[in-house]
Coordinates of C-alpha atoms in Angstrom, one line a residue:
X24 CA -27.5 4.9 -20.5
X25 CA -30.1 7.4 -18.7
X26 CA -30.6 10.1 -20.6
X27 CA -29.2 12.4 -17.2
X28 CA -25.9 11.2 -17.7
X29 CA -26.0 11.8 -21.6
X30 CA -23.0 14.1 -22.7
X31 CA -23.1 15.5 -26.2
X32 CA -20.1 14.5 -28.9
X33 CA -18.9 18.3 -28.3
X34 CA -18.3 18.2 -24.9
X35 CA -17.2 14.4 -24.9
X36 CA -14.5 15.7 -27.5
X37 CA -13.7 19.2 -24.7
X38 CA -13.4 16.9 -22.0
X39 CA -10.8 14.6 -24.0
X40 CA -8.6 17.7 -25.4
X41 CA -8.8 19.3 -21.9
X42 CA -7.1 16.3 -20.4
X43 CA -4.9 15.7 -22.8
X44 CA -4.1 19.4 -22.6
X45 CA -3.2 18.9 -18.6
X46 CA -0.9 16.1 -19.1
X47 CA 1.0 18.0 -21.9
X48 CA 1.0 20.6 -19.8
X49 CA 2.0 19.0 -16.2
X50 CA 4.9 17.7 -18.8
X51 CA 6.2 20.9 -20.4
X52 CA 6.2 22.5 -17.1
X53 CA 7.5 19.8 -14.9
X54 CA 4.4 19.8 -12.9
X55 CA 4.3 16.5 -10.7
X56 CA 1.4 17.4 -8.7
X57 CA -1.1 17.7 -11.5
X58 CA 0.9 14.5 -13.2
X59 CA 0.1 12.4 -10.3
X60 CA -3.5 13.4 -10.4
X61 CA -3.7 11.9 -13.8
X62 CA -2.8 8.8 -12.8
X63 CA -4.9 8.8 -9.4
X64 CA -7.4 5.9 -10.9
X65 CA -8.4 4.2 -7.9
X66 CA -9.2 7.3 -6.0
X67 CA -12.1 8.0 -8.7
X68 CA -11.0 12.0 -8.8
X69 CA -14.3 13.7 -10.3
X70 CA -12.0 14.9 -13.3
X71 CA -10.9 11.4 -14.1
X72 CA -14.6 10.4 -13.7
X73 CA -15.4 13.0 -16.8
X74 CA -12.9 11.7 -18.4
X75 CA -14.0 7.6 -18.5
X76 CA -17.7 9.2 -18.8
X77 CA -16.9 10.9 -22.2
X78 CA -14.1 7.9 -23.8
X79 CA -17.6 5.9 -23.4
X80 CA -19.4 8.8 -25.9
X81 CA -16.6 9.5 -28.2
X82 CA -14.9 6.3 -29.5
X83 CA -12.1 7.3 -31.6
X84 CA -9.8 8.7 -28.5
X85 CA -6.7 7.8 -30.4
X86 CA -7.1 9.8 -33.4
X87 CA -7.2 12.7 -30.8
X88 CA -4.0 11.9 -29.6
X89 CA -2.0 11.3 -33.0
X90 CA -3.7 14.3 -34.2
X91 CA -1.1 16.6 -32.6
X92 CA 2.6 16.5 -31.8
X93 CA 2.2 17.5 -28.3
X94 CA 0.6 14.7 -27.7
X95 CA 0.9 12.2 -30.1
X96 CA 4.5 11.7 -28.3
X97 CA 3.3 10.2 -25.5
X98 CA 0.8 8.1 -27.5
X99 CA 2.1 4.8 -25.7
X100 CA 1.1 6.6 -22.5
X101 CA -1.7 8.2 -23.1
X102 CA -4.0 5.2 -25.4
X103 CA -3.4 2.5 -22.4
X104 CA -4.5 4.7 -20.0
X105 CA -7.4 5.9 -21.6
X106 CA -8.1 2.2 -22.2
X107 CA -7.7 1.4 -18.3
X108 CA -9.5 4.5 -17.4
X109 CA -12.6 3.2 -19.5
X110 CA -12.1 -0.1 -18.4
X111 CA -12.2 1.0 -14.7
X112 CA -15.5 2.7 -15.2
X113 CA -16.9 -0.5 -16.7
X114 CA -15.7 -2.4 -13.8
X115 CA -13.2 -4.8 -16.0
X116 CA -10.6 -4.9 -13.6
X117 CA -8.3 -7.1 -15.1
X118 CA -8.6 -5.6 -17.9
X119 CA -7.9 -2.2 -16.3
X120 CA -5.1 -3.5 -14.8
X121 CA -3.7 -4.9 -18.0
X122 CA -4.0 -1.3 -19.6
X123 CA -2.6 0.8 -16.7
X124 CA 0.5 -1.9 -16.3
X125 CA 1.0 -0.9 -20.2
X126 CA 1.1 3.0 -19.9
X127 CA 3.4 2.9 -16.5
X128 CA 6.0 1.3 -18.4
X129 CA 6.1 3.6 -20.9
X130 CA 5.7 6.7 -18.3
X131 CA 8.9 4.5 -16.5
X132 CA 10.6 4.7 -19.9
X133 CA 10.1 8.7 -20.1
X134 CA 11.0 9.0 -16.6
X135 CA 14.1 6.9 -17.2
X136 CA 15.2 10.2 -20.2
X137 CA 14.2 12.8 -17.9
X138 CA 17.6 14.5 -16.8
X139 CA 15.9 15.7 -12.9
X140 CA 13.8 13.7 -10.8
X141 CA 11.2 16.4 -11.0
X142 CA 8.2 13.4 -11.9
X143 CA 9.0 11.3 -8.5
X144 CA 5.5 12.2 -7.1
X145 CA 3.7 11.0 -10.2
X146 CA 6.1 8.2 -10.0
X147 CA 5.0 7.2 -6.5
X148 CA 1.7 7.8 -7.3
X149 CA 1.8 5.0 -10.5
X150 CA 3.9 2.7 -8.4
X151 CA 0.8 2.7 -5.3
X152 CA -1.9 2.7 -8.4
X153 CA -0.4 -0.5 -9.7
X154 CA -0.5 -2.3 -6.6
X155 CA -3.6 -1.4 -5.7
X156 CA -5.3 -2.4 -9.4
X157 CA -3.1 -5.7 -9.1
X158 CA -5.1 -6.6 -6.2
X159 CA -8.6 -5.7 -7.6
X160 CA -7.5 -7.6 -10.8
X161 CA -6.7 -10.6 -9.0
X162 CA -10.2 -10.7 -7.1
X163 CA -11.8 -10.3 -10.0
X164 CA -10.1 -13.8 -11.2
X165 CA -10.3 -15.0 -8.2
X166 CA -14.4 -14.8 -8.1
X167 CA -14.1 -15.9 -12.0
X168 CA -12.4 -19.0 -10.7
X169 CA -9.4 -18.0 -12.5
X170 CA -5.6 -17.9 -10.8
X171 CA -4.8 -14.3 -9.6
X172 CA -1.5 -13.6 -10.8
X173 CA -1.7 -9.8 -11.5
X174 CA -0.1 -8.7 -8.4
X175 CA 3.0 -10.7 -9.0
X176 CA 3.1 -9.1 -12.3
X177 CA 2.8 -5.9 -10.4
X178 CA 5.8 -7.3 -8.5
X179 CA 8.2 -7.7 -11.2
X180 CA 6.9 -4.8 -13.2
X181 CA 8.1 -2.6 -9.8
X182 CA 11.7 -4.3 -9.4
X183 CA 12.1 -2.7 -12.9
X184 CA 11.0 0.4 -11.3
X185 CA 13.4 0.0 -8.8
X186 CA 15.8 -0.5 -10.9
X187 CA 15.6 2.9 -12.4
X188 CA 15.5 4.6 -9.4
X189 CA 18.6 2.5 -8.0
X190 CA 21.2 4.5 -9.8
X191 CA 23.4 7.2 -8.7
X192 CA 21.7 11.0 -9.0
X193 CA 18.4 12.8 -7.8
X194 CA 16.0 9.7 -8.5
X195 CA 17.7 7.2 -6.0
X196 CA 15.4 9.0 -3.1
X197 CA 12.6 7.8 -4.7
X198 CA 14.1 3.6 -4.4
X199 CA 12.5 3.3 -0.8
X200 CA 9.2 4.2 -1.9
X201 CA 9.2 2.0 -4.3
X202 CA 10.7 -0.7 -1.8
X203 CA 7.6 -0.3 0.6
X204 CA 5.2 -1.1 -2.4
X205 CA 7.4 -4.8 -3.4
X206 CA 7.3 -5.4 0.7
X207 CA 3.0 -4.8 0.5
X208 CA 3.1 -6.8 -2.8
X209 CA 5.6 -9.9 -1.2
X210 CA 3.8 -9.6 2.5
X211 CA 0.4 -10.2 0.8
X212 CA 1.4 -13.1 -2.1
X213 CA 3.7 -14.8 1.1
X214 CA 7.0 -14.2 -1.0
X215 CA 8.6 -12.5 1.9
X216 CA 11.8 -13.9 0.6
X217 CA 11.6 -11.9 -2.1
X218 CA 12.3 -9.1 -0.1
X219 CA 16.3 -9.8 0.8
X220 CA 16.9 -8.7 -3.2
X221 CA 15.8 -5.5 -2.5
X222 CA 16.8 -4.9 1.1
X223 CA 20.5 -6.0 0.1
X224 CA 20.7 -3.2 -2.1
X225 CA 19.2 -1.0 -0.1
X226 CA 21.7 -1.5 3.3
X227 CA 24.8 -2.6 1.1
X228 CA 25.1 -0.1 -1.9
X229 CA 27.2 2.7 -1.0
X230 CA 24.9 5.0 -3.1
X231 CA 22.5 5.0 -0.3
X232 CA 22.2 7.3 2.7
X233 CA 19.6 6.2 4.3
X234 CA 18.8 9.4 5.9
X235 CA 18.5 10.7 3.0
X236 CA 15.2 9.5 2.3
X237 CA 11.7 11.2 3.2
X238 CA 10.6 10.1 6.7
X239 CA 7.3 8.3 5.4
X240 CA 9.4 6.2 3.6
X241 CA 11.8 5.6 6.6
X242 CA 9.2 4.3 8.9
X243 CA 7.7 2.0 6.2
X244 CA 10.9 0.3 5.4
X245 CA 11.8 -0.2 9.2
X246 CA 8.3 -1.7 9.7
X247 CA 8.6 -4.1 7.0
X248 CA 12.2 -5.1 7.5
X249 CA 11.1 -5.1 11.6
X250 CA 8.7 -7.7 10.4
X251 CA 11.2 -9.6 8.4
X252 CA 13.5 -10.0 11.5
X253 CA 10.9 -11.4 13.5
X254 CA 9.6 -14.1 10.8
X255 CA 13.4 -15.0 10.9
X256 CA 13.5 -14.8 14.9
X257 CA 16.3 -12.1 15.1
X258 CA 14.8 -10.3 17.5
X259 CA 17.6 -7.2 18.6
X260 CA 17.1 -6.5 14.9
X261 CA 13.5 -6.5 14.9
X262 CA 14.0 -4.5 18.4
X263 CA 15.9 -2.1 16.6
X264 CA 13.7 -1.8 13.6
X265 CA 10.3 -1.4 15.2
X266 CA 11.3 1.0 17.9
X267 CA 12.7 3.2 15.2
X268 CA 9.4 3.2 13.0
X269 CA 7.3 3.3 16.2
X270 CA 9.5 6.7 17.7
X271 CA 9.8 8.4 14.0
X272 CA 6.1 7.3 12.9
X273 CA 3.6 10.4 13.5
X274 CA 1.3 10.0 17.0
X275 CA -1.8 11.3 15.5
X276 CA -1.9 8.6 12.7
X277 CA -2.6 5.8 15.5
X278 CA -3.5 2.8 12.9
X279 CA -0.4 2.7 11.5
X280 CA 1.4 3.2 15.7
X281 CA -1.2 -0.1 16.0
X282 CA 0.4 -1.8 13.4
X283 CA 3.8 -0.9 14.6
X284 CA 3.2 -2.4 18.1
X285 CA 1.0 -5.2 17.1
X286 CA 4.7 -6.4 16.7
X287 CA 6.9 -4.4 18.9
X288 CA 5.0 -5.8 21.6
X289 CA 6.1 -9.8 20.9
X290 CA 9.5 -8.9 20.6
X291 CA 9.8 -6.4 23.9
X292 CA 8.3 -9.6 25.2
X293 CA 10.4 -11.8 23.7
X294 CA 13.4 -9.9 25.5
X295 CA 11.6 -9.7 28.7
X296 CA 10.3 -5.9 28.7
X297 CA 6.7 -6.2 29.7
X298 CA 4.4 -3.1 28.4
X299 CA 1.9 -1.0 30.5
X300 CA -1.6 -2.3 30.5
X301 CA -2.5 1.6 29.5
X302 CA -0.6 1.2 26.4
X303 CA -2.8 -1.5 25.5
X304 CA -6.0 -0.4 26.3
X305 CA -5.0 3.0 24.5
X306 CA -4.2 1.0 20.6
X307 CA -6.6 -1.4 21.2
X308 CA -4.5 -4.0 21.8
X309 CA -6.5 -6.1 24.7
X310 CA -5.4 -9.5 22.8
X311 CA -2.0 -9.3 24.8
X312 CA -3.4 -8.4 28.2
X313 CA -3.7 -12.2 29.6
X314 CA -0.3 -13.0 27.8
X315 CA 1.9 -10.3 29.8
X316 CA -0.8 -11.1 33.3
X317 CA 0.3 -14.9 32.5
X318 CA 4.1 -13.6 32.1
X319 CA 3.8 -11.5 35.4
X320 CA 2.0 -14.2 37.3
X321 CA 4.2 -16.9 36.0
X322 CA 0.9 -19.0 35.0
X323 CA 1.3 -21.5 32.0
X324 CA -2.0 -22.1 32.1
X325 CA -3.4 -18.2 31.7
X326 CA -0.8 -18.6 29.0
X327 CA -1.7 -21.1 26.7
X328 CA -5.6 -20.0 26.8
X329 CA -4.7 -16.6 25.6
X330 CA -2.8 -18.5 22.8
X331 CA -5.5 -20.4 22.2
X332 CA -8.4 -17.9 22.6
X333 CA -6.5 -15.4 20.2
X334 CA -4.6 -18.0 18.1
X335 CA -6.0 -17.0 14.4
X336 CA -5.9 -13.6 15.1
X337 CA -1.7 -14.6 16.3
X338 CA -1.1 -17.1 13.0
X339 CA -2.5 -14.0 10.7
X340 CA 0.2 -11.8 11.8
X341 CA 2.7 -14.3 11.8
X342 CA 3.7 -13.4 16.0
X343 CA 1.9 -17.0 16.9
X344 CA 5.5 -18.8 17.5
X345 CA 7.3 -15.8 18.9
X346 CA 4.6 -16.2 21.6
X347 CA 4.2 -19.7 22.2
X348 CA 8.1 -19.5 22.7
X349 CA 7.1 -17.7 25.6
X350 CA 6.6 -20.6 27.8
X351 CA 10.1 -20.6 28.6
X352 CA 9.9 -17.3 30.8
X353 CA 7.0 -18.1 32.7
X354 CA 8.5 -21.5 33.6
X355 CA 11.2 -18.8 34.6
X356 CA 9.2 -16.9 36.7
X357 CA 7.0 -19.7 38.3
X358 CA 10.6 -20.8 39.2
X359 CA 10.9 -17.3 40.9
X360 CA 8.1 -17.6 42.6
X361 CA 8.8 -20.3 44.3
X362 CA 12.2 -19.9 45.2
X363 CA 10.7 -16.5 46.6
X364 CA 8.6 -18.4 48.9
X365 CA 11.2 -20.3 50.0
X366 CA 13.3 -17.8 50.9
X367 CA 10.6 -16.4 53.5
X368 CA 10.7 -20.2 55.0
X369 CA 14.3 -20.5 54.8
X370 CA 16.5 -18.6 53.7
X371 CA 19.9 -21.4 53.7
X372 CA 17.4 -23.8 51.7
X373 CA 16.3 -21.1 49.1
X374 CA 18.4 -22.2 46.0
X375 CA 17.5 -25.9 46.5
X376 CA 14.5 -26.8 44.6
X377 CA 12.9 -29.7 44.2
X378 CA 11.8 -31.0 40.9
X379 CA 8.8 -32.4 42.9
X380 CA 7.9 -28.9 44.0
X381 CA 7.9 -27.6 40.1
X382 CA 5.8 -30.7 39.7
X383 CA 2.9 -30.0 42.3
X384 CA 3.1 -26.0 41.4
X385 CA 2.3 -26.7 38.0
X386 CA -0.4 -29.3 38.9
X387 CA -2.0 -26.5 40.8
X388 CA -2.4 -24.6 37.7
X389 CA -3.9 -27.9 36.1
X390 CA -1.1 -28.7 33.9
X391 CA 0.0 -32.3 34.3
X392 CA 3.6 -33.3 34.2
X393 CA 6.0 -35.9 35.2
X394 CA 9.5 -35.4 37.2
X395 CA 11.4 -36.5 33.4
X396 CA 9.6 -33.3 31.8
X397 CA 10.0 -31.0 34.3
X398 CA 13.7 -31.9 34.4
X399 CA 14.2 -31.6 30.7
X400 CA 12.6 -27.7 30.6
X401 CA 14.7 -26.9 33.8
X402 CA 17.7 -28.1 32.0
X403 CA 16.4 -25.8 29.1
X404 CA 16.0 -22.7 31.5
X405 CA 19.5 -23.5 32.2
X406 CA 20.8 -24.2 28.9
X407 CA 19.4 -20.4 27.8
X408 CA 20.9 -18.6 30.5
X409 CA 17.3 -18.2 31.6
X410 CA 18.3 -19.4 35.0
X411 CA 21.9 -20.0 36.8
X412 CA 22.4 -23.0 38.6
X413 CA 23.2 -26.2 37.6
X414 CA 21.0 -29.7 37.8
X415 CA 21.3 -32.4 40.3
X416 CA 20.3 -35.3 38.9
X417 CA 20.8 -38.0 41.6
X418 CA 18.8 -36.3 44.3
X419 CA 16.0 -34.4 41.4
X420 CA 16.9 -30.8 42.5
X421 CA 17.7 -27.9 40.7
X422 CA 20.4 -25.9 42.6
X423 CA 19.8 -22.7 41.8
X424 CA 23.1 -20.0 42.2
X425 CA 23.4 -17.6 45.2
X426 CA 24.4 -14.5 43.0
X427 CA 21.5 -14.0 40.6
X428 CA 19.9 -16.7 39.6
X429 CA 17.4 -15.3 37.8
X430 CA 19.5 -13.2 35.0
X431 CA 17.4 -10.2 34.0
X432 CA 16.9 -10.4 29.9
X433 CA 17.9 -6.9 28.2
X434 CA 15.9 -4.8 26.7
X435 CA 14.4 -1.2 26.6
X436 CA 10.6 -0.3 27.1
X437 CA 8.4 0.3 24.7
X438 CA 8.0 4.3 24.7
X439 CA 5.7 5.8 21.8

């Protein structure tokens, strides 16, 4: 070690007693702010940093901490995290992981006896940190060509969590927190359907009031379960969800509004509400400017080469089939199209359209189709109450109805 960053045993010894001193301290006097800081590993606070810097000078840590009782009763806290603090420093992930995992389950334990839910910050705080090591952990394998597995130890180690938070009193405010981290942990490992466990008991116990919990938390959870409704295509759910965390979420914090709409947007789609191009341009969202043009225009074509020219980017965040599904409106609204341009030829002739005519249309827009297939997506259109009328098969002509025949699909506007 260079001799600049060379700390005596005196001081090494200070440093250690003066941290151990806080956390006694942030105990006795139910201090959650200054616990949480303790625990802030990943965020490399400059206190913590003088902390792993003298555990690498003075080696006998735990004869500190059983050397008085103030401490020495929250050995199994305090000797694993002194161990993942010094790990962290030395860059052994896994191994810091392994240690932090250790003393969050006995802080749980603690928590679990304390009468008041005073320690929820610090709580939160160990919750995020385990996540967050989890994942470092697991790259760490991952470059050693070993199986990452941490974070779904993280995952099981938080449903414990949850479950302490889960009961009647004070500390159930702190279960949707807690919720948000298992949704990060089951979104990133693809175990989304791990996540109906926990929602269940979140939207069916009778101990929860949802608007109980802090906002931040709120917002989070409708996100996620927003997202859950669209991987299972129930989109006035996923309507419901999104527009709430997109109207309660704060304006200023425009990644996570971003997020949000990334997939509000498919589903307003998917229920025919069409967004500004000026929302777009203002969060960045330019992938879904040819999709709602094609949607306007009623152009398959324009369509599918936005799917195309966007398609990882659409598989990554899981929207790719709510869009492809799609289709089905603009063969609604090239339908439209034409029967408006019939109309201005003749208006008696207007709601007789021939399949031919659908045919040539979409030939113009270089898609090539037989009489069979167009028949089979009008009978679709029909089918979904996309379009009224009914299907003449003898004569190839779709007959459309003289009272709206192009049912408008509800749903309200995107407003952030």
């Amino acid at each position: 070690m260079a001799s600049s960053s060379y700390i005596s045993m005196g001081e090494a010894h200070r440093r250690l007693t003066d941290f151990l001193n806080r956390f006694a301290d942030a105990v006795s006097s139910q201090d959650a702010k200054s616990l949480s800081l303790i625990f802030s590993i990943s965020s490399n606070p400059p206190f913590l940093l003088s902390v792993s810097h003298a555990l690498l000078t003075f080696q006998d840590a735990s004869r500190l901490i059983r050397q008085a009782d103030r401490y020495s009763q929250y050995a199994e806290i305090l000797l694993p995290l002194f161990r993942a603090l010094q790990s962290y420093r030395l860059k052994n992930l896994v191994e810091s992981y392994q240690a932090f995992e250790k003393a969050a389950n006995a802080f749980t334990q603690e928590f679990r006896n304390w009468e008041s839910a005073w320690a929820l910050e610090a709580l939160y705080v160990i919750a995020y940190e385990t996540r967050i090591l989890a994942e470092r952990a697991d790259r760490e394998l991952a470059s050693n060509g070993k199986t990452p597995e941490k974070l779904k130890g993280a995952g099981s180690f938080l449903m414990k969590v949850f479950g302490v938070l889960a009961g009647k009193g004070s500390k159930r405010v702190g279960a949707l927190y807690v919720t948000c981290q298992l949704f990060k942990i089951y979104f990133k490992l693809g175990t989304v359907h791990l996540c109906k466990s926990v929602t269940r008991s979140i939207e069916t116990a009778r101990i929860f009031d949802f608007e109980e919990f802090p906002l931040r938390d709120k917002v989070t959870y409708m996100y996620y379960t927003g997202r859950l409704e669209v991987y299972n295509e129930n989109f006035s759910a996923a309507d419901h969800k999104l527009s709430y965390a997109l109207s309660h979420c704060n304006p200023r914090k425009e990644r996570n509004m971003r997020m949000i709409l990334k997939y509000l947007i498919p589903v307003k789609l998917s229920i025919g509400i069409l967004p500004k191009t000026s929302l777009l341009e203002k969060y960045n969202l330019t992938e879904y400017n040819n999709i709602v043009l094609a949607l306007r225009r009623g152009d398959l074509r324009l369509l599918r080469r936005a799917l195309q020219e966007h398609e990882d980017q659409f598989l990554r965040s899981g929207v790719y089939l709510v869009l492809e599904k799609l289709e089905l409106q603009v063969y609604q609204r090239l339908l439209k199209k034409i029967y408006i341009i019939q109309k201005q030829k003749d208006q008696n002739k207007a709601h007789q359209i021939k399949l031919d005519l659908i045919v040539r249309a979409l030939k113009w827009l270089e898609i090539d189709m037989d009489v069979d297939e167009v028949e089979c997506i009008m009978s679709i259109l029909i089918y979904k109450n996309l379009v009224k009328g009914y299907f003449a098969h003898k004569s190839k002509v779709v007959v459309l109805s003289k009272q709206d025949p192009f049912p408008r699909l509800t749903g309200k506007a995107v407003n952030p």
